[in-house]
Amino acid sequence: MVGSYKNYINGKWINSKSGKIFKSYNPANGSVLGTFQFSNSEDVDAAVDAANKAFKSWSETPPPKRAEILLKVAEILKKRKAELGKLVTQEMGKQLKEGLGDVQEAIDIFEYMHGEGRRLLGYTTTSELSKKFSMTIRRPIGAVGLITPWNFPIAIPAWKLSAALICGNTVVFKPATDTPLCAVKLIQVLEQAGIPKGVVNLVTGNGSEVGENIVKHPKLKAISFTGSVEVGRSIAENAGLKKVGLELGGKNPIIVMHDADLDLAVDGVLWGGFGTTGQRCTAASRVIVHRAVLHKFLNKLLFKTKQLTIGDGLKCDVGPLINAHQLHKVHRYVMIGIQEGAKLLCGGKIIEGKGNFYEPTIFTNVTKDMVIAREEIFGPVICVMPVSNFDEAIEVANSVDYGLSSAIYTNNVDLAFEAIEKLEAGLTYVNSSTIGSEVHLPFGGVKNTGNGSREAGIEGIHEFSETKTIYVDYSGKLQKAQIEDD
Ligand code: NAD
């Protein structure tokens, strides 16, 4: 018997008004993990009302007190890391050590945001007038909507929840339809940690009904969204004047220069390209290699790729794709790559049988105009793009509409710094892969990867708070900025 899970609204676990449910499946074997509420607009309204009712009391709770609950969340997550890490693997598919990493990231961000409870820093500055004091403070925004994808089913909700809550906002949260169980478990942890009723509300269901109703809701003040560019665009159109944070897709390059440590680069490419089965926004999907080392690099990469084990993430290196739709989408892209004239070095096939498995795939001779070099595939497909020099490498790296992560492998410090300056991306790694963000540093991208917002670190606080500017005039007379006295 699988569990049947409910929405969490105003501190109670309740059924959707729709009377409908949907299922979550293990992508490695198709087994059902639970049934969930297929919610509708009435459920969203109820969650938004609860969040608005709870806002006064939560926003007036001193931030260090709010922080105590966040620390408890981190402590509970630590105790349950093994169980929840396994669940991430079962529901999302990534290998177990990455499932555990997903939970660790949630622990880290709740601990970090707990610390922010004693900071939430503004700044003081000078005034152009005498006896006048100037400063800024951070204020909560209100009831906010959070919409998340399936690829980091605990970590991404944790990034948003922890920052939204420490800033004094209340929340309506819609997780991805493929990973609702991880979301339910996370909200149960918040409940166990003592989050007051109405402060966090969970509504499960699909994007076109639940998601859109959240985005358009007149009583929500901000939306924080992580997902595809396509949906991100619709959110930008539907959200009206709300504050909107958009963290979207990527087509991330690793540059391997002629002087790189090739073994190190190969390990970085494998981890970046095939980690999470390529289903990371920061996945290293393009590898731009200097021709002088291309042959040697490809031999090493192929050798190590062939050693990867594919299967259930509980036991293997490369787990399944999230669902059959994604599996066939990846295969369509591989077929396009072949038609475009890219050279298939390995992989390129759906693995028949149970589960959504795809062979780790490497193309070479990929050029920047090819579809497989420009569009986000979101699967275990690496496109190797040979180049003749550093300038060409940078040009190829910057030739896509995305700009999330990037990396360069070189032992030349001048080239490393030039790459840091020239790569059009929100993140640049030197001698390390495109993945591996830490929670006290900002995360986000340029170009079509977003709208300029950043999550985590201090900038995560900025996403979920308003800046208020304060002037205190203690001169005892009317002083006018910019106006000269008669
Ligand atoms: P998606 O855009 O299909 O869905 C994301 C969320 O939006 C889901 O909860 C979905 O139900 C909801 N949604 C769908 N349609 C909606 C609508 N019209 N209005 C409101 N909500 C709607 O993305 P996905 O397939 O879940 O995730 C994969 C994508 O996420 C990839 O493009 C990946 O690069 C991106 N991603 C980005 C980051 C980042 O931080 N930049 C991190 C992880 C994933």
PDB file of C-alpha atoms and ligand atoms in Angstrom, residues 146-152 156 159-160 173-179 205-215 223 225-232 234-235 238 246-252 279-283 322-323 326 329 376 378 402 404 443-445 449-450 455, ligand 1:
ATOM      1  CA  LEU A 146       7.341  29.461  -4.753  1.00  0.00           C
ATOM      2  CA  ILE A 147       7.368  27.167  -7.805  1.00  0.00           C
ATOM      3  CA  THR A 148      10.106  24.567  -8.180  1.00  0.00           C
ATOM      4  CA  PRO A 149      11.401  21.920 -10.629  1.00  0.00           C
ATOM      5  CA  TRP A 150      12.048  18.225  -9.983  1.00  0.00           C
ATOM      6  CA  ASN A 151      15.813  17.977 -10.406  1.00  0.00           C
ATOM      7  CA  PHE A 152      16.728  19.164  -6.881  1.00  0.00           C
ATOM      8  CA  ILE A 156      15.733  24.020  -4.440  1.00  0.00           C
ATOM      9  CA  TRP A 159      16.796  27.508  -0.898  1.00  0.00           C
ATOM     10  CA  LYS A 160      13.556  29.364  -1.474  1.00  0.00           C
ATOM     11  CA  PHE A 173       4.631  26.468  -2.376  1.00  0.00           C
ATOM     12  CA  LYS A 174       3.969  24.360  -5.465  1.00  0.00           C
ATOM     13  CA  PRO A 175       6.529  21.621  -6.131  1.00  0.00           C
ATOM     14  CA  ALA A 176       7.073  19.847  -9.452  1.00  0.00           C
ATOM     15  CA  THR A 177       4.519  17.177 -10.353  1.00  0.00           C
ATOM     16  CA  ASP A 178       7.288  14.569 -10.691  1.00  0.00           C
ATOM     17  CA  THR A 179       8.602  14.970  -7.130  1.00  0.00           C
ATOM     18  CA  GLY A 205      -0.714  19.809  -8.725  1.00  0.00           C
ATOM     19  CA  ASN A 206       0.162  20.799 -12.248  1.00  0.00           C
ATOM     20  CA  GLY A 207       1.679  23.936 -13.682  1.00  0.00           C
ATOM     21  CA  SER A 208      -1.141  25.080 -15.913  1.00  0.00           C
ATOM     22  CA  GLU A 209      -3.704  25.150 -13.097  1.00  0.00           C
ATOM     23  CA  VAL A 210      -1.959  25.440  -9.709  1.00  0.00           C
ATOM     24  CA  GLY A 211       1.185  27.158 -11.023  1.00  0.00           C
ATOM     25  CA  GLU A 212      -0.637  29.708 -13.152  1.00  0.00           C
ATOM     26  CA  ASN A 213      -3.118  30.513 -10.401  1.00  0.00           C
ATOM     27  CA  ILE A 214      -0.252  31.192  -8.011  1.00  0.00           C
ATOM     28  CA  VAL A 215       1.540  33.377 -10.544  1.00  0.00           C
ATOM     29  CA  ILE A 223       6.997  34.811  -7.211  1.00  0.00           C
ATOM     30  CA  PHE A 225      10.433  30.334  -9.889  1.00  0.00           C
ATOM     31  CA  THR A 226      13.044  27.801 -10.943  1.00  0.00           C
ATOM     32  CA  GLY A 227      12.435  25.878 -14.151  1.00  0.00           C
ATOM     33  CA  SER A 228      12.546  26.102 -17.925  1.00  0.00           C
ATOM     34  CA  VAL A 229      12.915  29.245 -20.019  1.00  0.00           C
ATOM     35  CA  GLU A 230       9.601  28.518 -21.704  1.00  0.00           C
ATOM     36  CA  VAL A 231       7.634  28.545 -18.433  1.00  0.00           C
ATOM     37  CA  GLY A 232       9.800  31.375 -17.088  1.00  0.00           C
ATOM     38  CA  SER A 234       5.021  32.860 -19.313  1.00  0.00           C
ATOM     39  CA  ILE A 235       5.549  33.698 -15.636  1.00  0.00           C
ATOM     40  CA  ASN A 238       1.469  36.546 -16.087  1.00  0.00           C
ATOM     41  CA  LEU A 246      13.466  33.549 -12.429  1.00  0.00           C
ATOM     42  CA  GLU A 247      16.175  30.875 -12.356  1.00  0.00           C
ATOM     43  CA  LEU A 248      16.029  29.155 -15.735  1.00  0.00           C
ATOM     44  CA  GLY A 249      17.962  26.783 -17.975  1.00  0.00           C
ATOM     45  CA  GLY A 250      21.563  26.530 -19.066  1.00  0.00           C
ATOM     46  CA  LYS A 251      23.854  25.262 -21.834  1.00  0.00           C
ATOM     47  CA  ASN A 252      27.040  25.371 -19.865  1.00  0.00           C
ATOM     48  CA  GLN A 279      19.617  16.847 -15.574  1.00  0.00           C
ATOM     49  CA  ARG A 280      21.147  19.872 -13.904  1.00  0.00           C
ATOM     50  CA  CYS A 281      20.670  23.468 -14.938  1.00  0.00           C
ATOM     51  CA  THR A 282      24.462  23.707 -14.541  1.00  0.00           C
ATOM     52  CA  ALA A 283      25.234  20.507 -16.474  1.00  0.00           C
ATOM     53  CA  ILE A 322      12.914  11.667 -14.745  1.00  0.00           C
ATOM     54  CA  ASN A 323      10.142  10.382 -17.026  1.00  0.00           C
ATOM     55  CA  GLN A 326      12.217  13.396 -21.037  1.00  0.00           C
ATOM     56  CA  LYS A 329      13.128  14.175 -25.810  1.00  0.00           C
ATOM     57  CA  GLU A 376      19.178  22.553 -23.434  1.00  0.00           C
ATOM     58  CA  PHE A 378      18.731  17.976 -20.069  1.00  0.00           C
ATOM     59  CA  TYR A 402      21.908  30.912 -21.976  1.00  0.00           C
ATOM     60  CA  LEU A 404      24.293  30.105 -16.153  1.00  0.00           C
ATOM     61  CA  PHE A 443      23.570  31.521  -7.682  1.00  0.00           C
ATOM     62  CA  GLY A 444      21.933  32.535 -10.954  1.00  0.00           C
ATOM     63  CA  GLY A 445      22.632  33.440 -14.542  1.00  0.00           C
ATOM     64  CA  THR A 449      18.925  32.009 -17.819  1.00  0.00           C
ATOM     65  CA  GLY A 450      16.955  34.500 -15.793  1.00  0.00           C
ATOM     66  CA  GLU A 455      19.441  32.923  -4.986  1.00  0.00           C
TER      67      GLU A 455
HETATM   68  P1  NAD B   1       9.371  23.368 -15.887  1.00  0.00           P
HETATM   69  O1  NAD B   1       9.571  24.782 -16.293  1.00  0.00           O
HETATM   70  O2  NAD B   1       8.654  22.472 -16.817  1.00  0.00           O
HETATM   71  O3  NAD B   1       8.576  23.296 -14.486  1.00  0.00           O
HETATM   72  C1  NAD B   1       9.025  23.959 -13.347  1.00  0.00           C
HETATM   73  C2  NAD B   1       7.838  24.184 -12.421  1.00  0.00           C
HETATM   74  O4  NAD B   1       6.921  25.089 -13.036  1.00  0.00           O
HETATM   75  C3  NAD B   1       7.040  22.933 -12.094  1.00  0.00           C
HETATM   76  O5  NAD B   1       6.615  22.980 -10.749  1.00  0.00           O
HETATM   77  C4  NAD B   1       5.852  23.046 -13.032  1.00  0.00           C
HETATM   78  O6  NAD B   1       4.716  22.333 -12.601  1.00  0.00           O
HETATM   79  C5  NAD B   1       5.603  24.545 -13.006  1.00  0.00           C
HETATM   80  N1  NAD B   1       4.873  25.086 -14.154  1.00  0.00           N
HETATM   81  C6  NAD B   1       4.716  24.535 -15.386  1.00  0.00           C
HETATM   82  N2  NAD B   1       3.961  25.346 -16.169  1.00  0.00           N
HETATM   83  C7  NAD B   1       3.648  26.434 -15.412  1.00  0.00           C
HETATM   84  C8  NAD B   1       2.924  27.625 -15.670  1.00  0.00           C
HETATM   85  N3  NAD B   1       2.362  27.862 -16.861  1.00  0.00           N
HETATM   86  N4  NAD B   1       2.815  28.535 -14.678  1.00  0.00           N
HETATM   87  C9  NAD B   1       3.397  28.325 -13.481  1.00  0.00           C
HETATM   88  N5  NAD B   1       4.091  27.205 -13.176  1.00  0.00           N
HETATM   89  C10 NAD B   1       4.232  26.273 -14.131  1.00  0.00           C
HETATM   90  O7  NAD B   1      10.825  22.794 -15.516  1.00  0.00           O
HETATM   91  P2  NAD B   1      11.217  21.341 -15.038  1.00  0.00           P
HETATM   92  O8  NAD B   1      11.104  20.409 -16.200  1.00  0.00           O
HETATM   93  O9  NAD B   1      10.515  21.001 -13.770  1.00  0.00           O
HETATM   94  O10 NAD B   1      12.761  21.563 -14.675  1.00  0.00           O
HETATM   95  C11 NAD B   1      13.780  21.563 -15.618  1.00  0.00           C
HETATM   96  C12 NAD B   1      14.177  22.979 -15.978  1.00  0.00           C
HETATM   97  O11 NAD B   1      14.526  23.697 -14.795  1.00  0.00           O
HETATM   98  C13 NAD B   1      15.419  23.008 -16.848  1.00  0.00           C
HETATM   99  O12 NAD B   1      15.253  23.963 -17.856  1.00  0.00           O
HETATM  100  C14 NAD B   1      16.518  23.440 -15.880  1.00  0.00           C
HETATM  101  O13 NAD B   1      17.625  24.061 -16.482  1.00  0.00           O
HETATM  102  C15 NAD B   1      15.769  24.368 -14.993  1.00  0.00           C
HETATM  103  N6  NAD B   1      16.453  24.551 -13.704  1.00  0.00           N
HETATM  104  C16 NAD B   1      17.041  25.757 -13.449  1.00  0.00           C
HETATM  105  C17 NAD B   1      17.753  25.957 -12.264  1.00  0.00           C
HETATM  106  C18 NAD B   1      18.394  27.278 -11.949  1.00  0.00           C
HETATM  107  O14 NAD B   1      18.623  27.555 -10.776  1.00  0.00           O
HETATM  108  N7  NAD B   1      18.691  28.101 -12.927  1.00  0.00           N
HETATM  109  C19 NAD B   1      17.831  24.914 -11.336  1.00  0.00           C
HETATM  110  C20 NAD B   1      17.213  23.701 -11.630  1.00  0.00           C
HETATM  111  C21 NAD B   1      16.511  23.527 -12.823  1.00  0.00           C
END
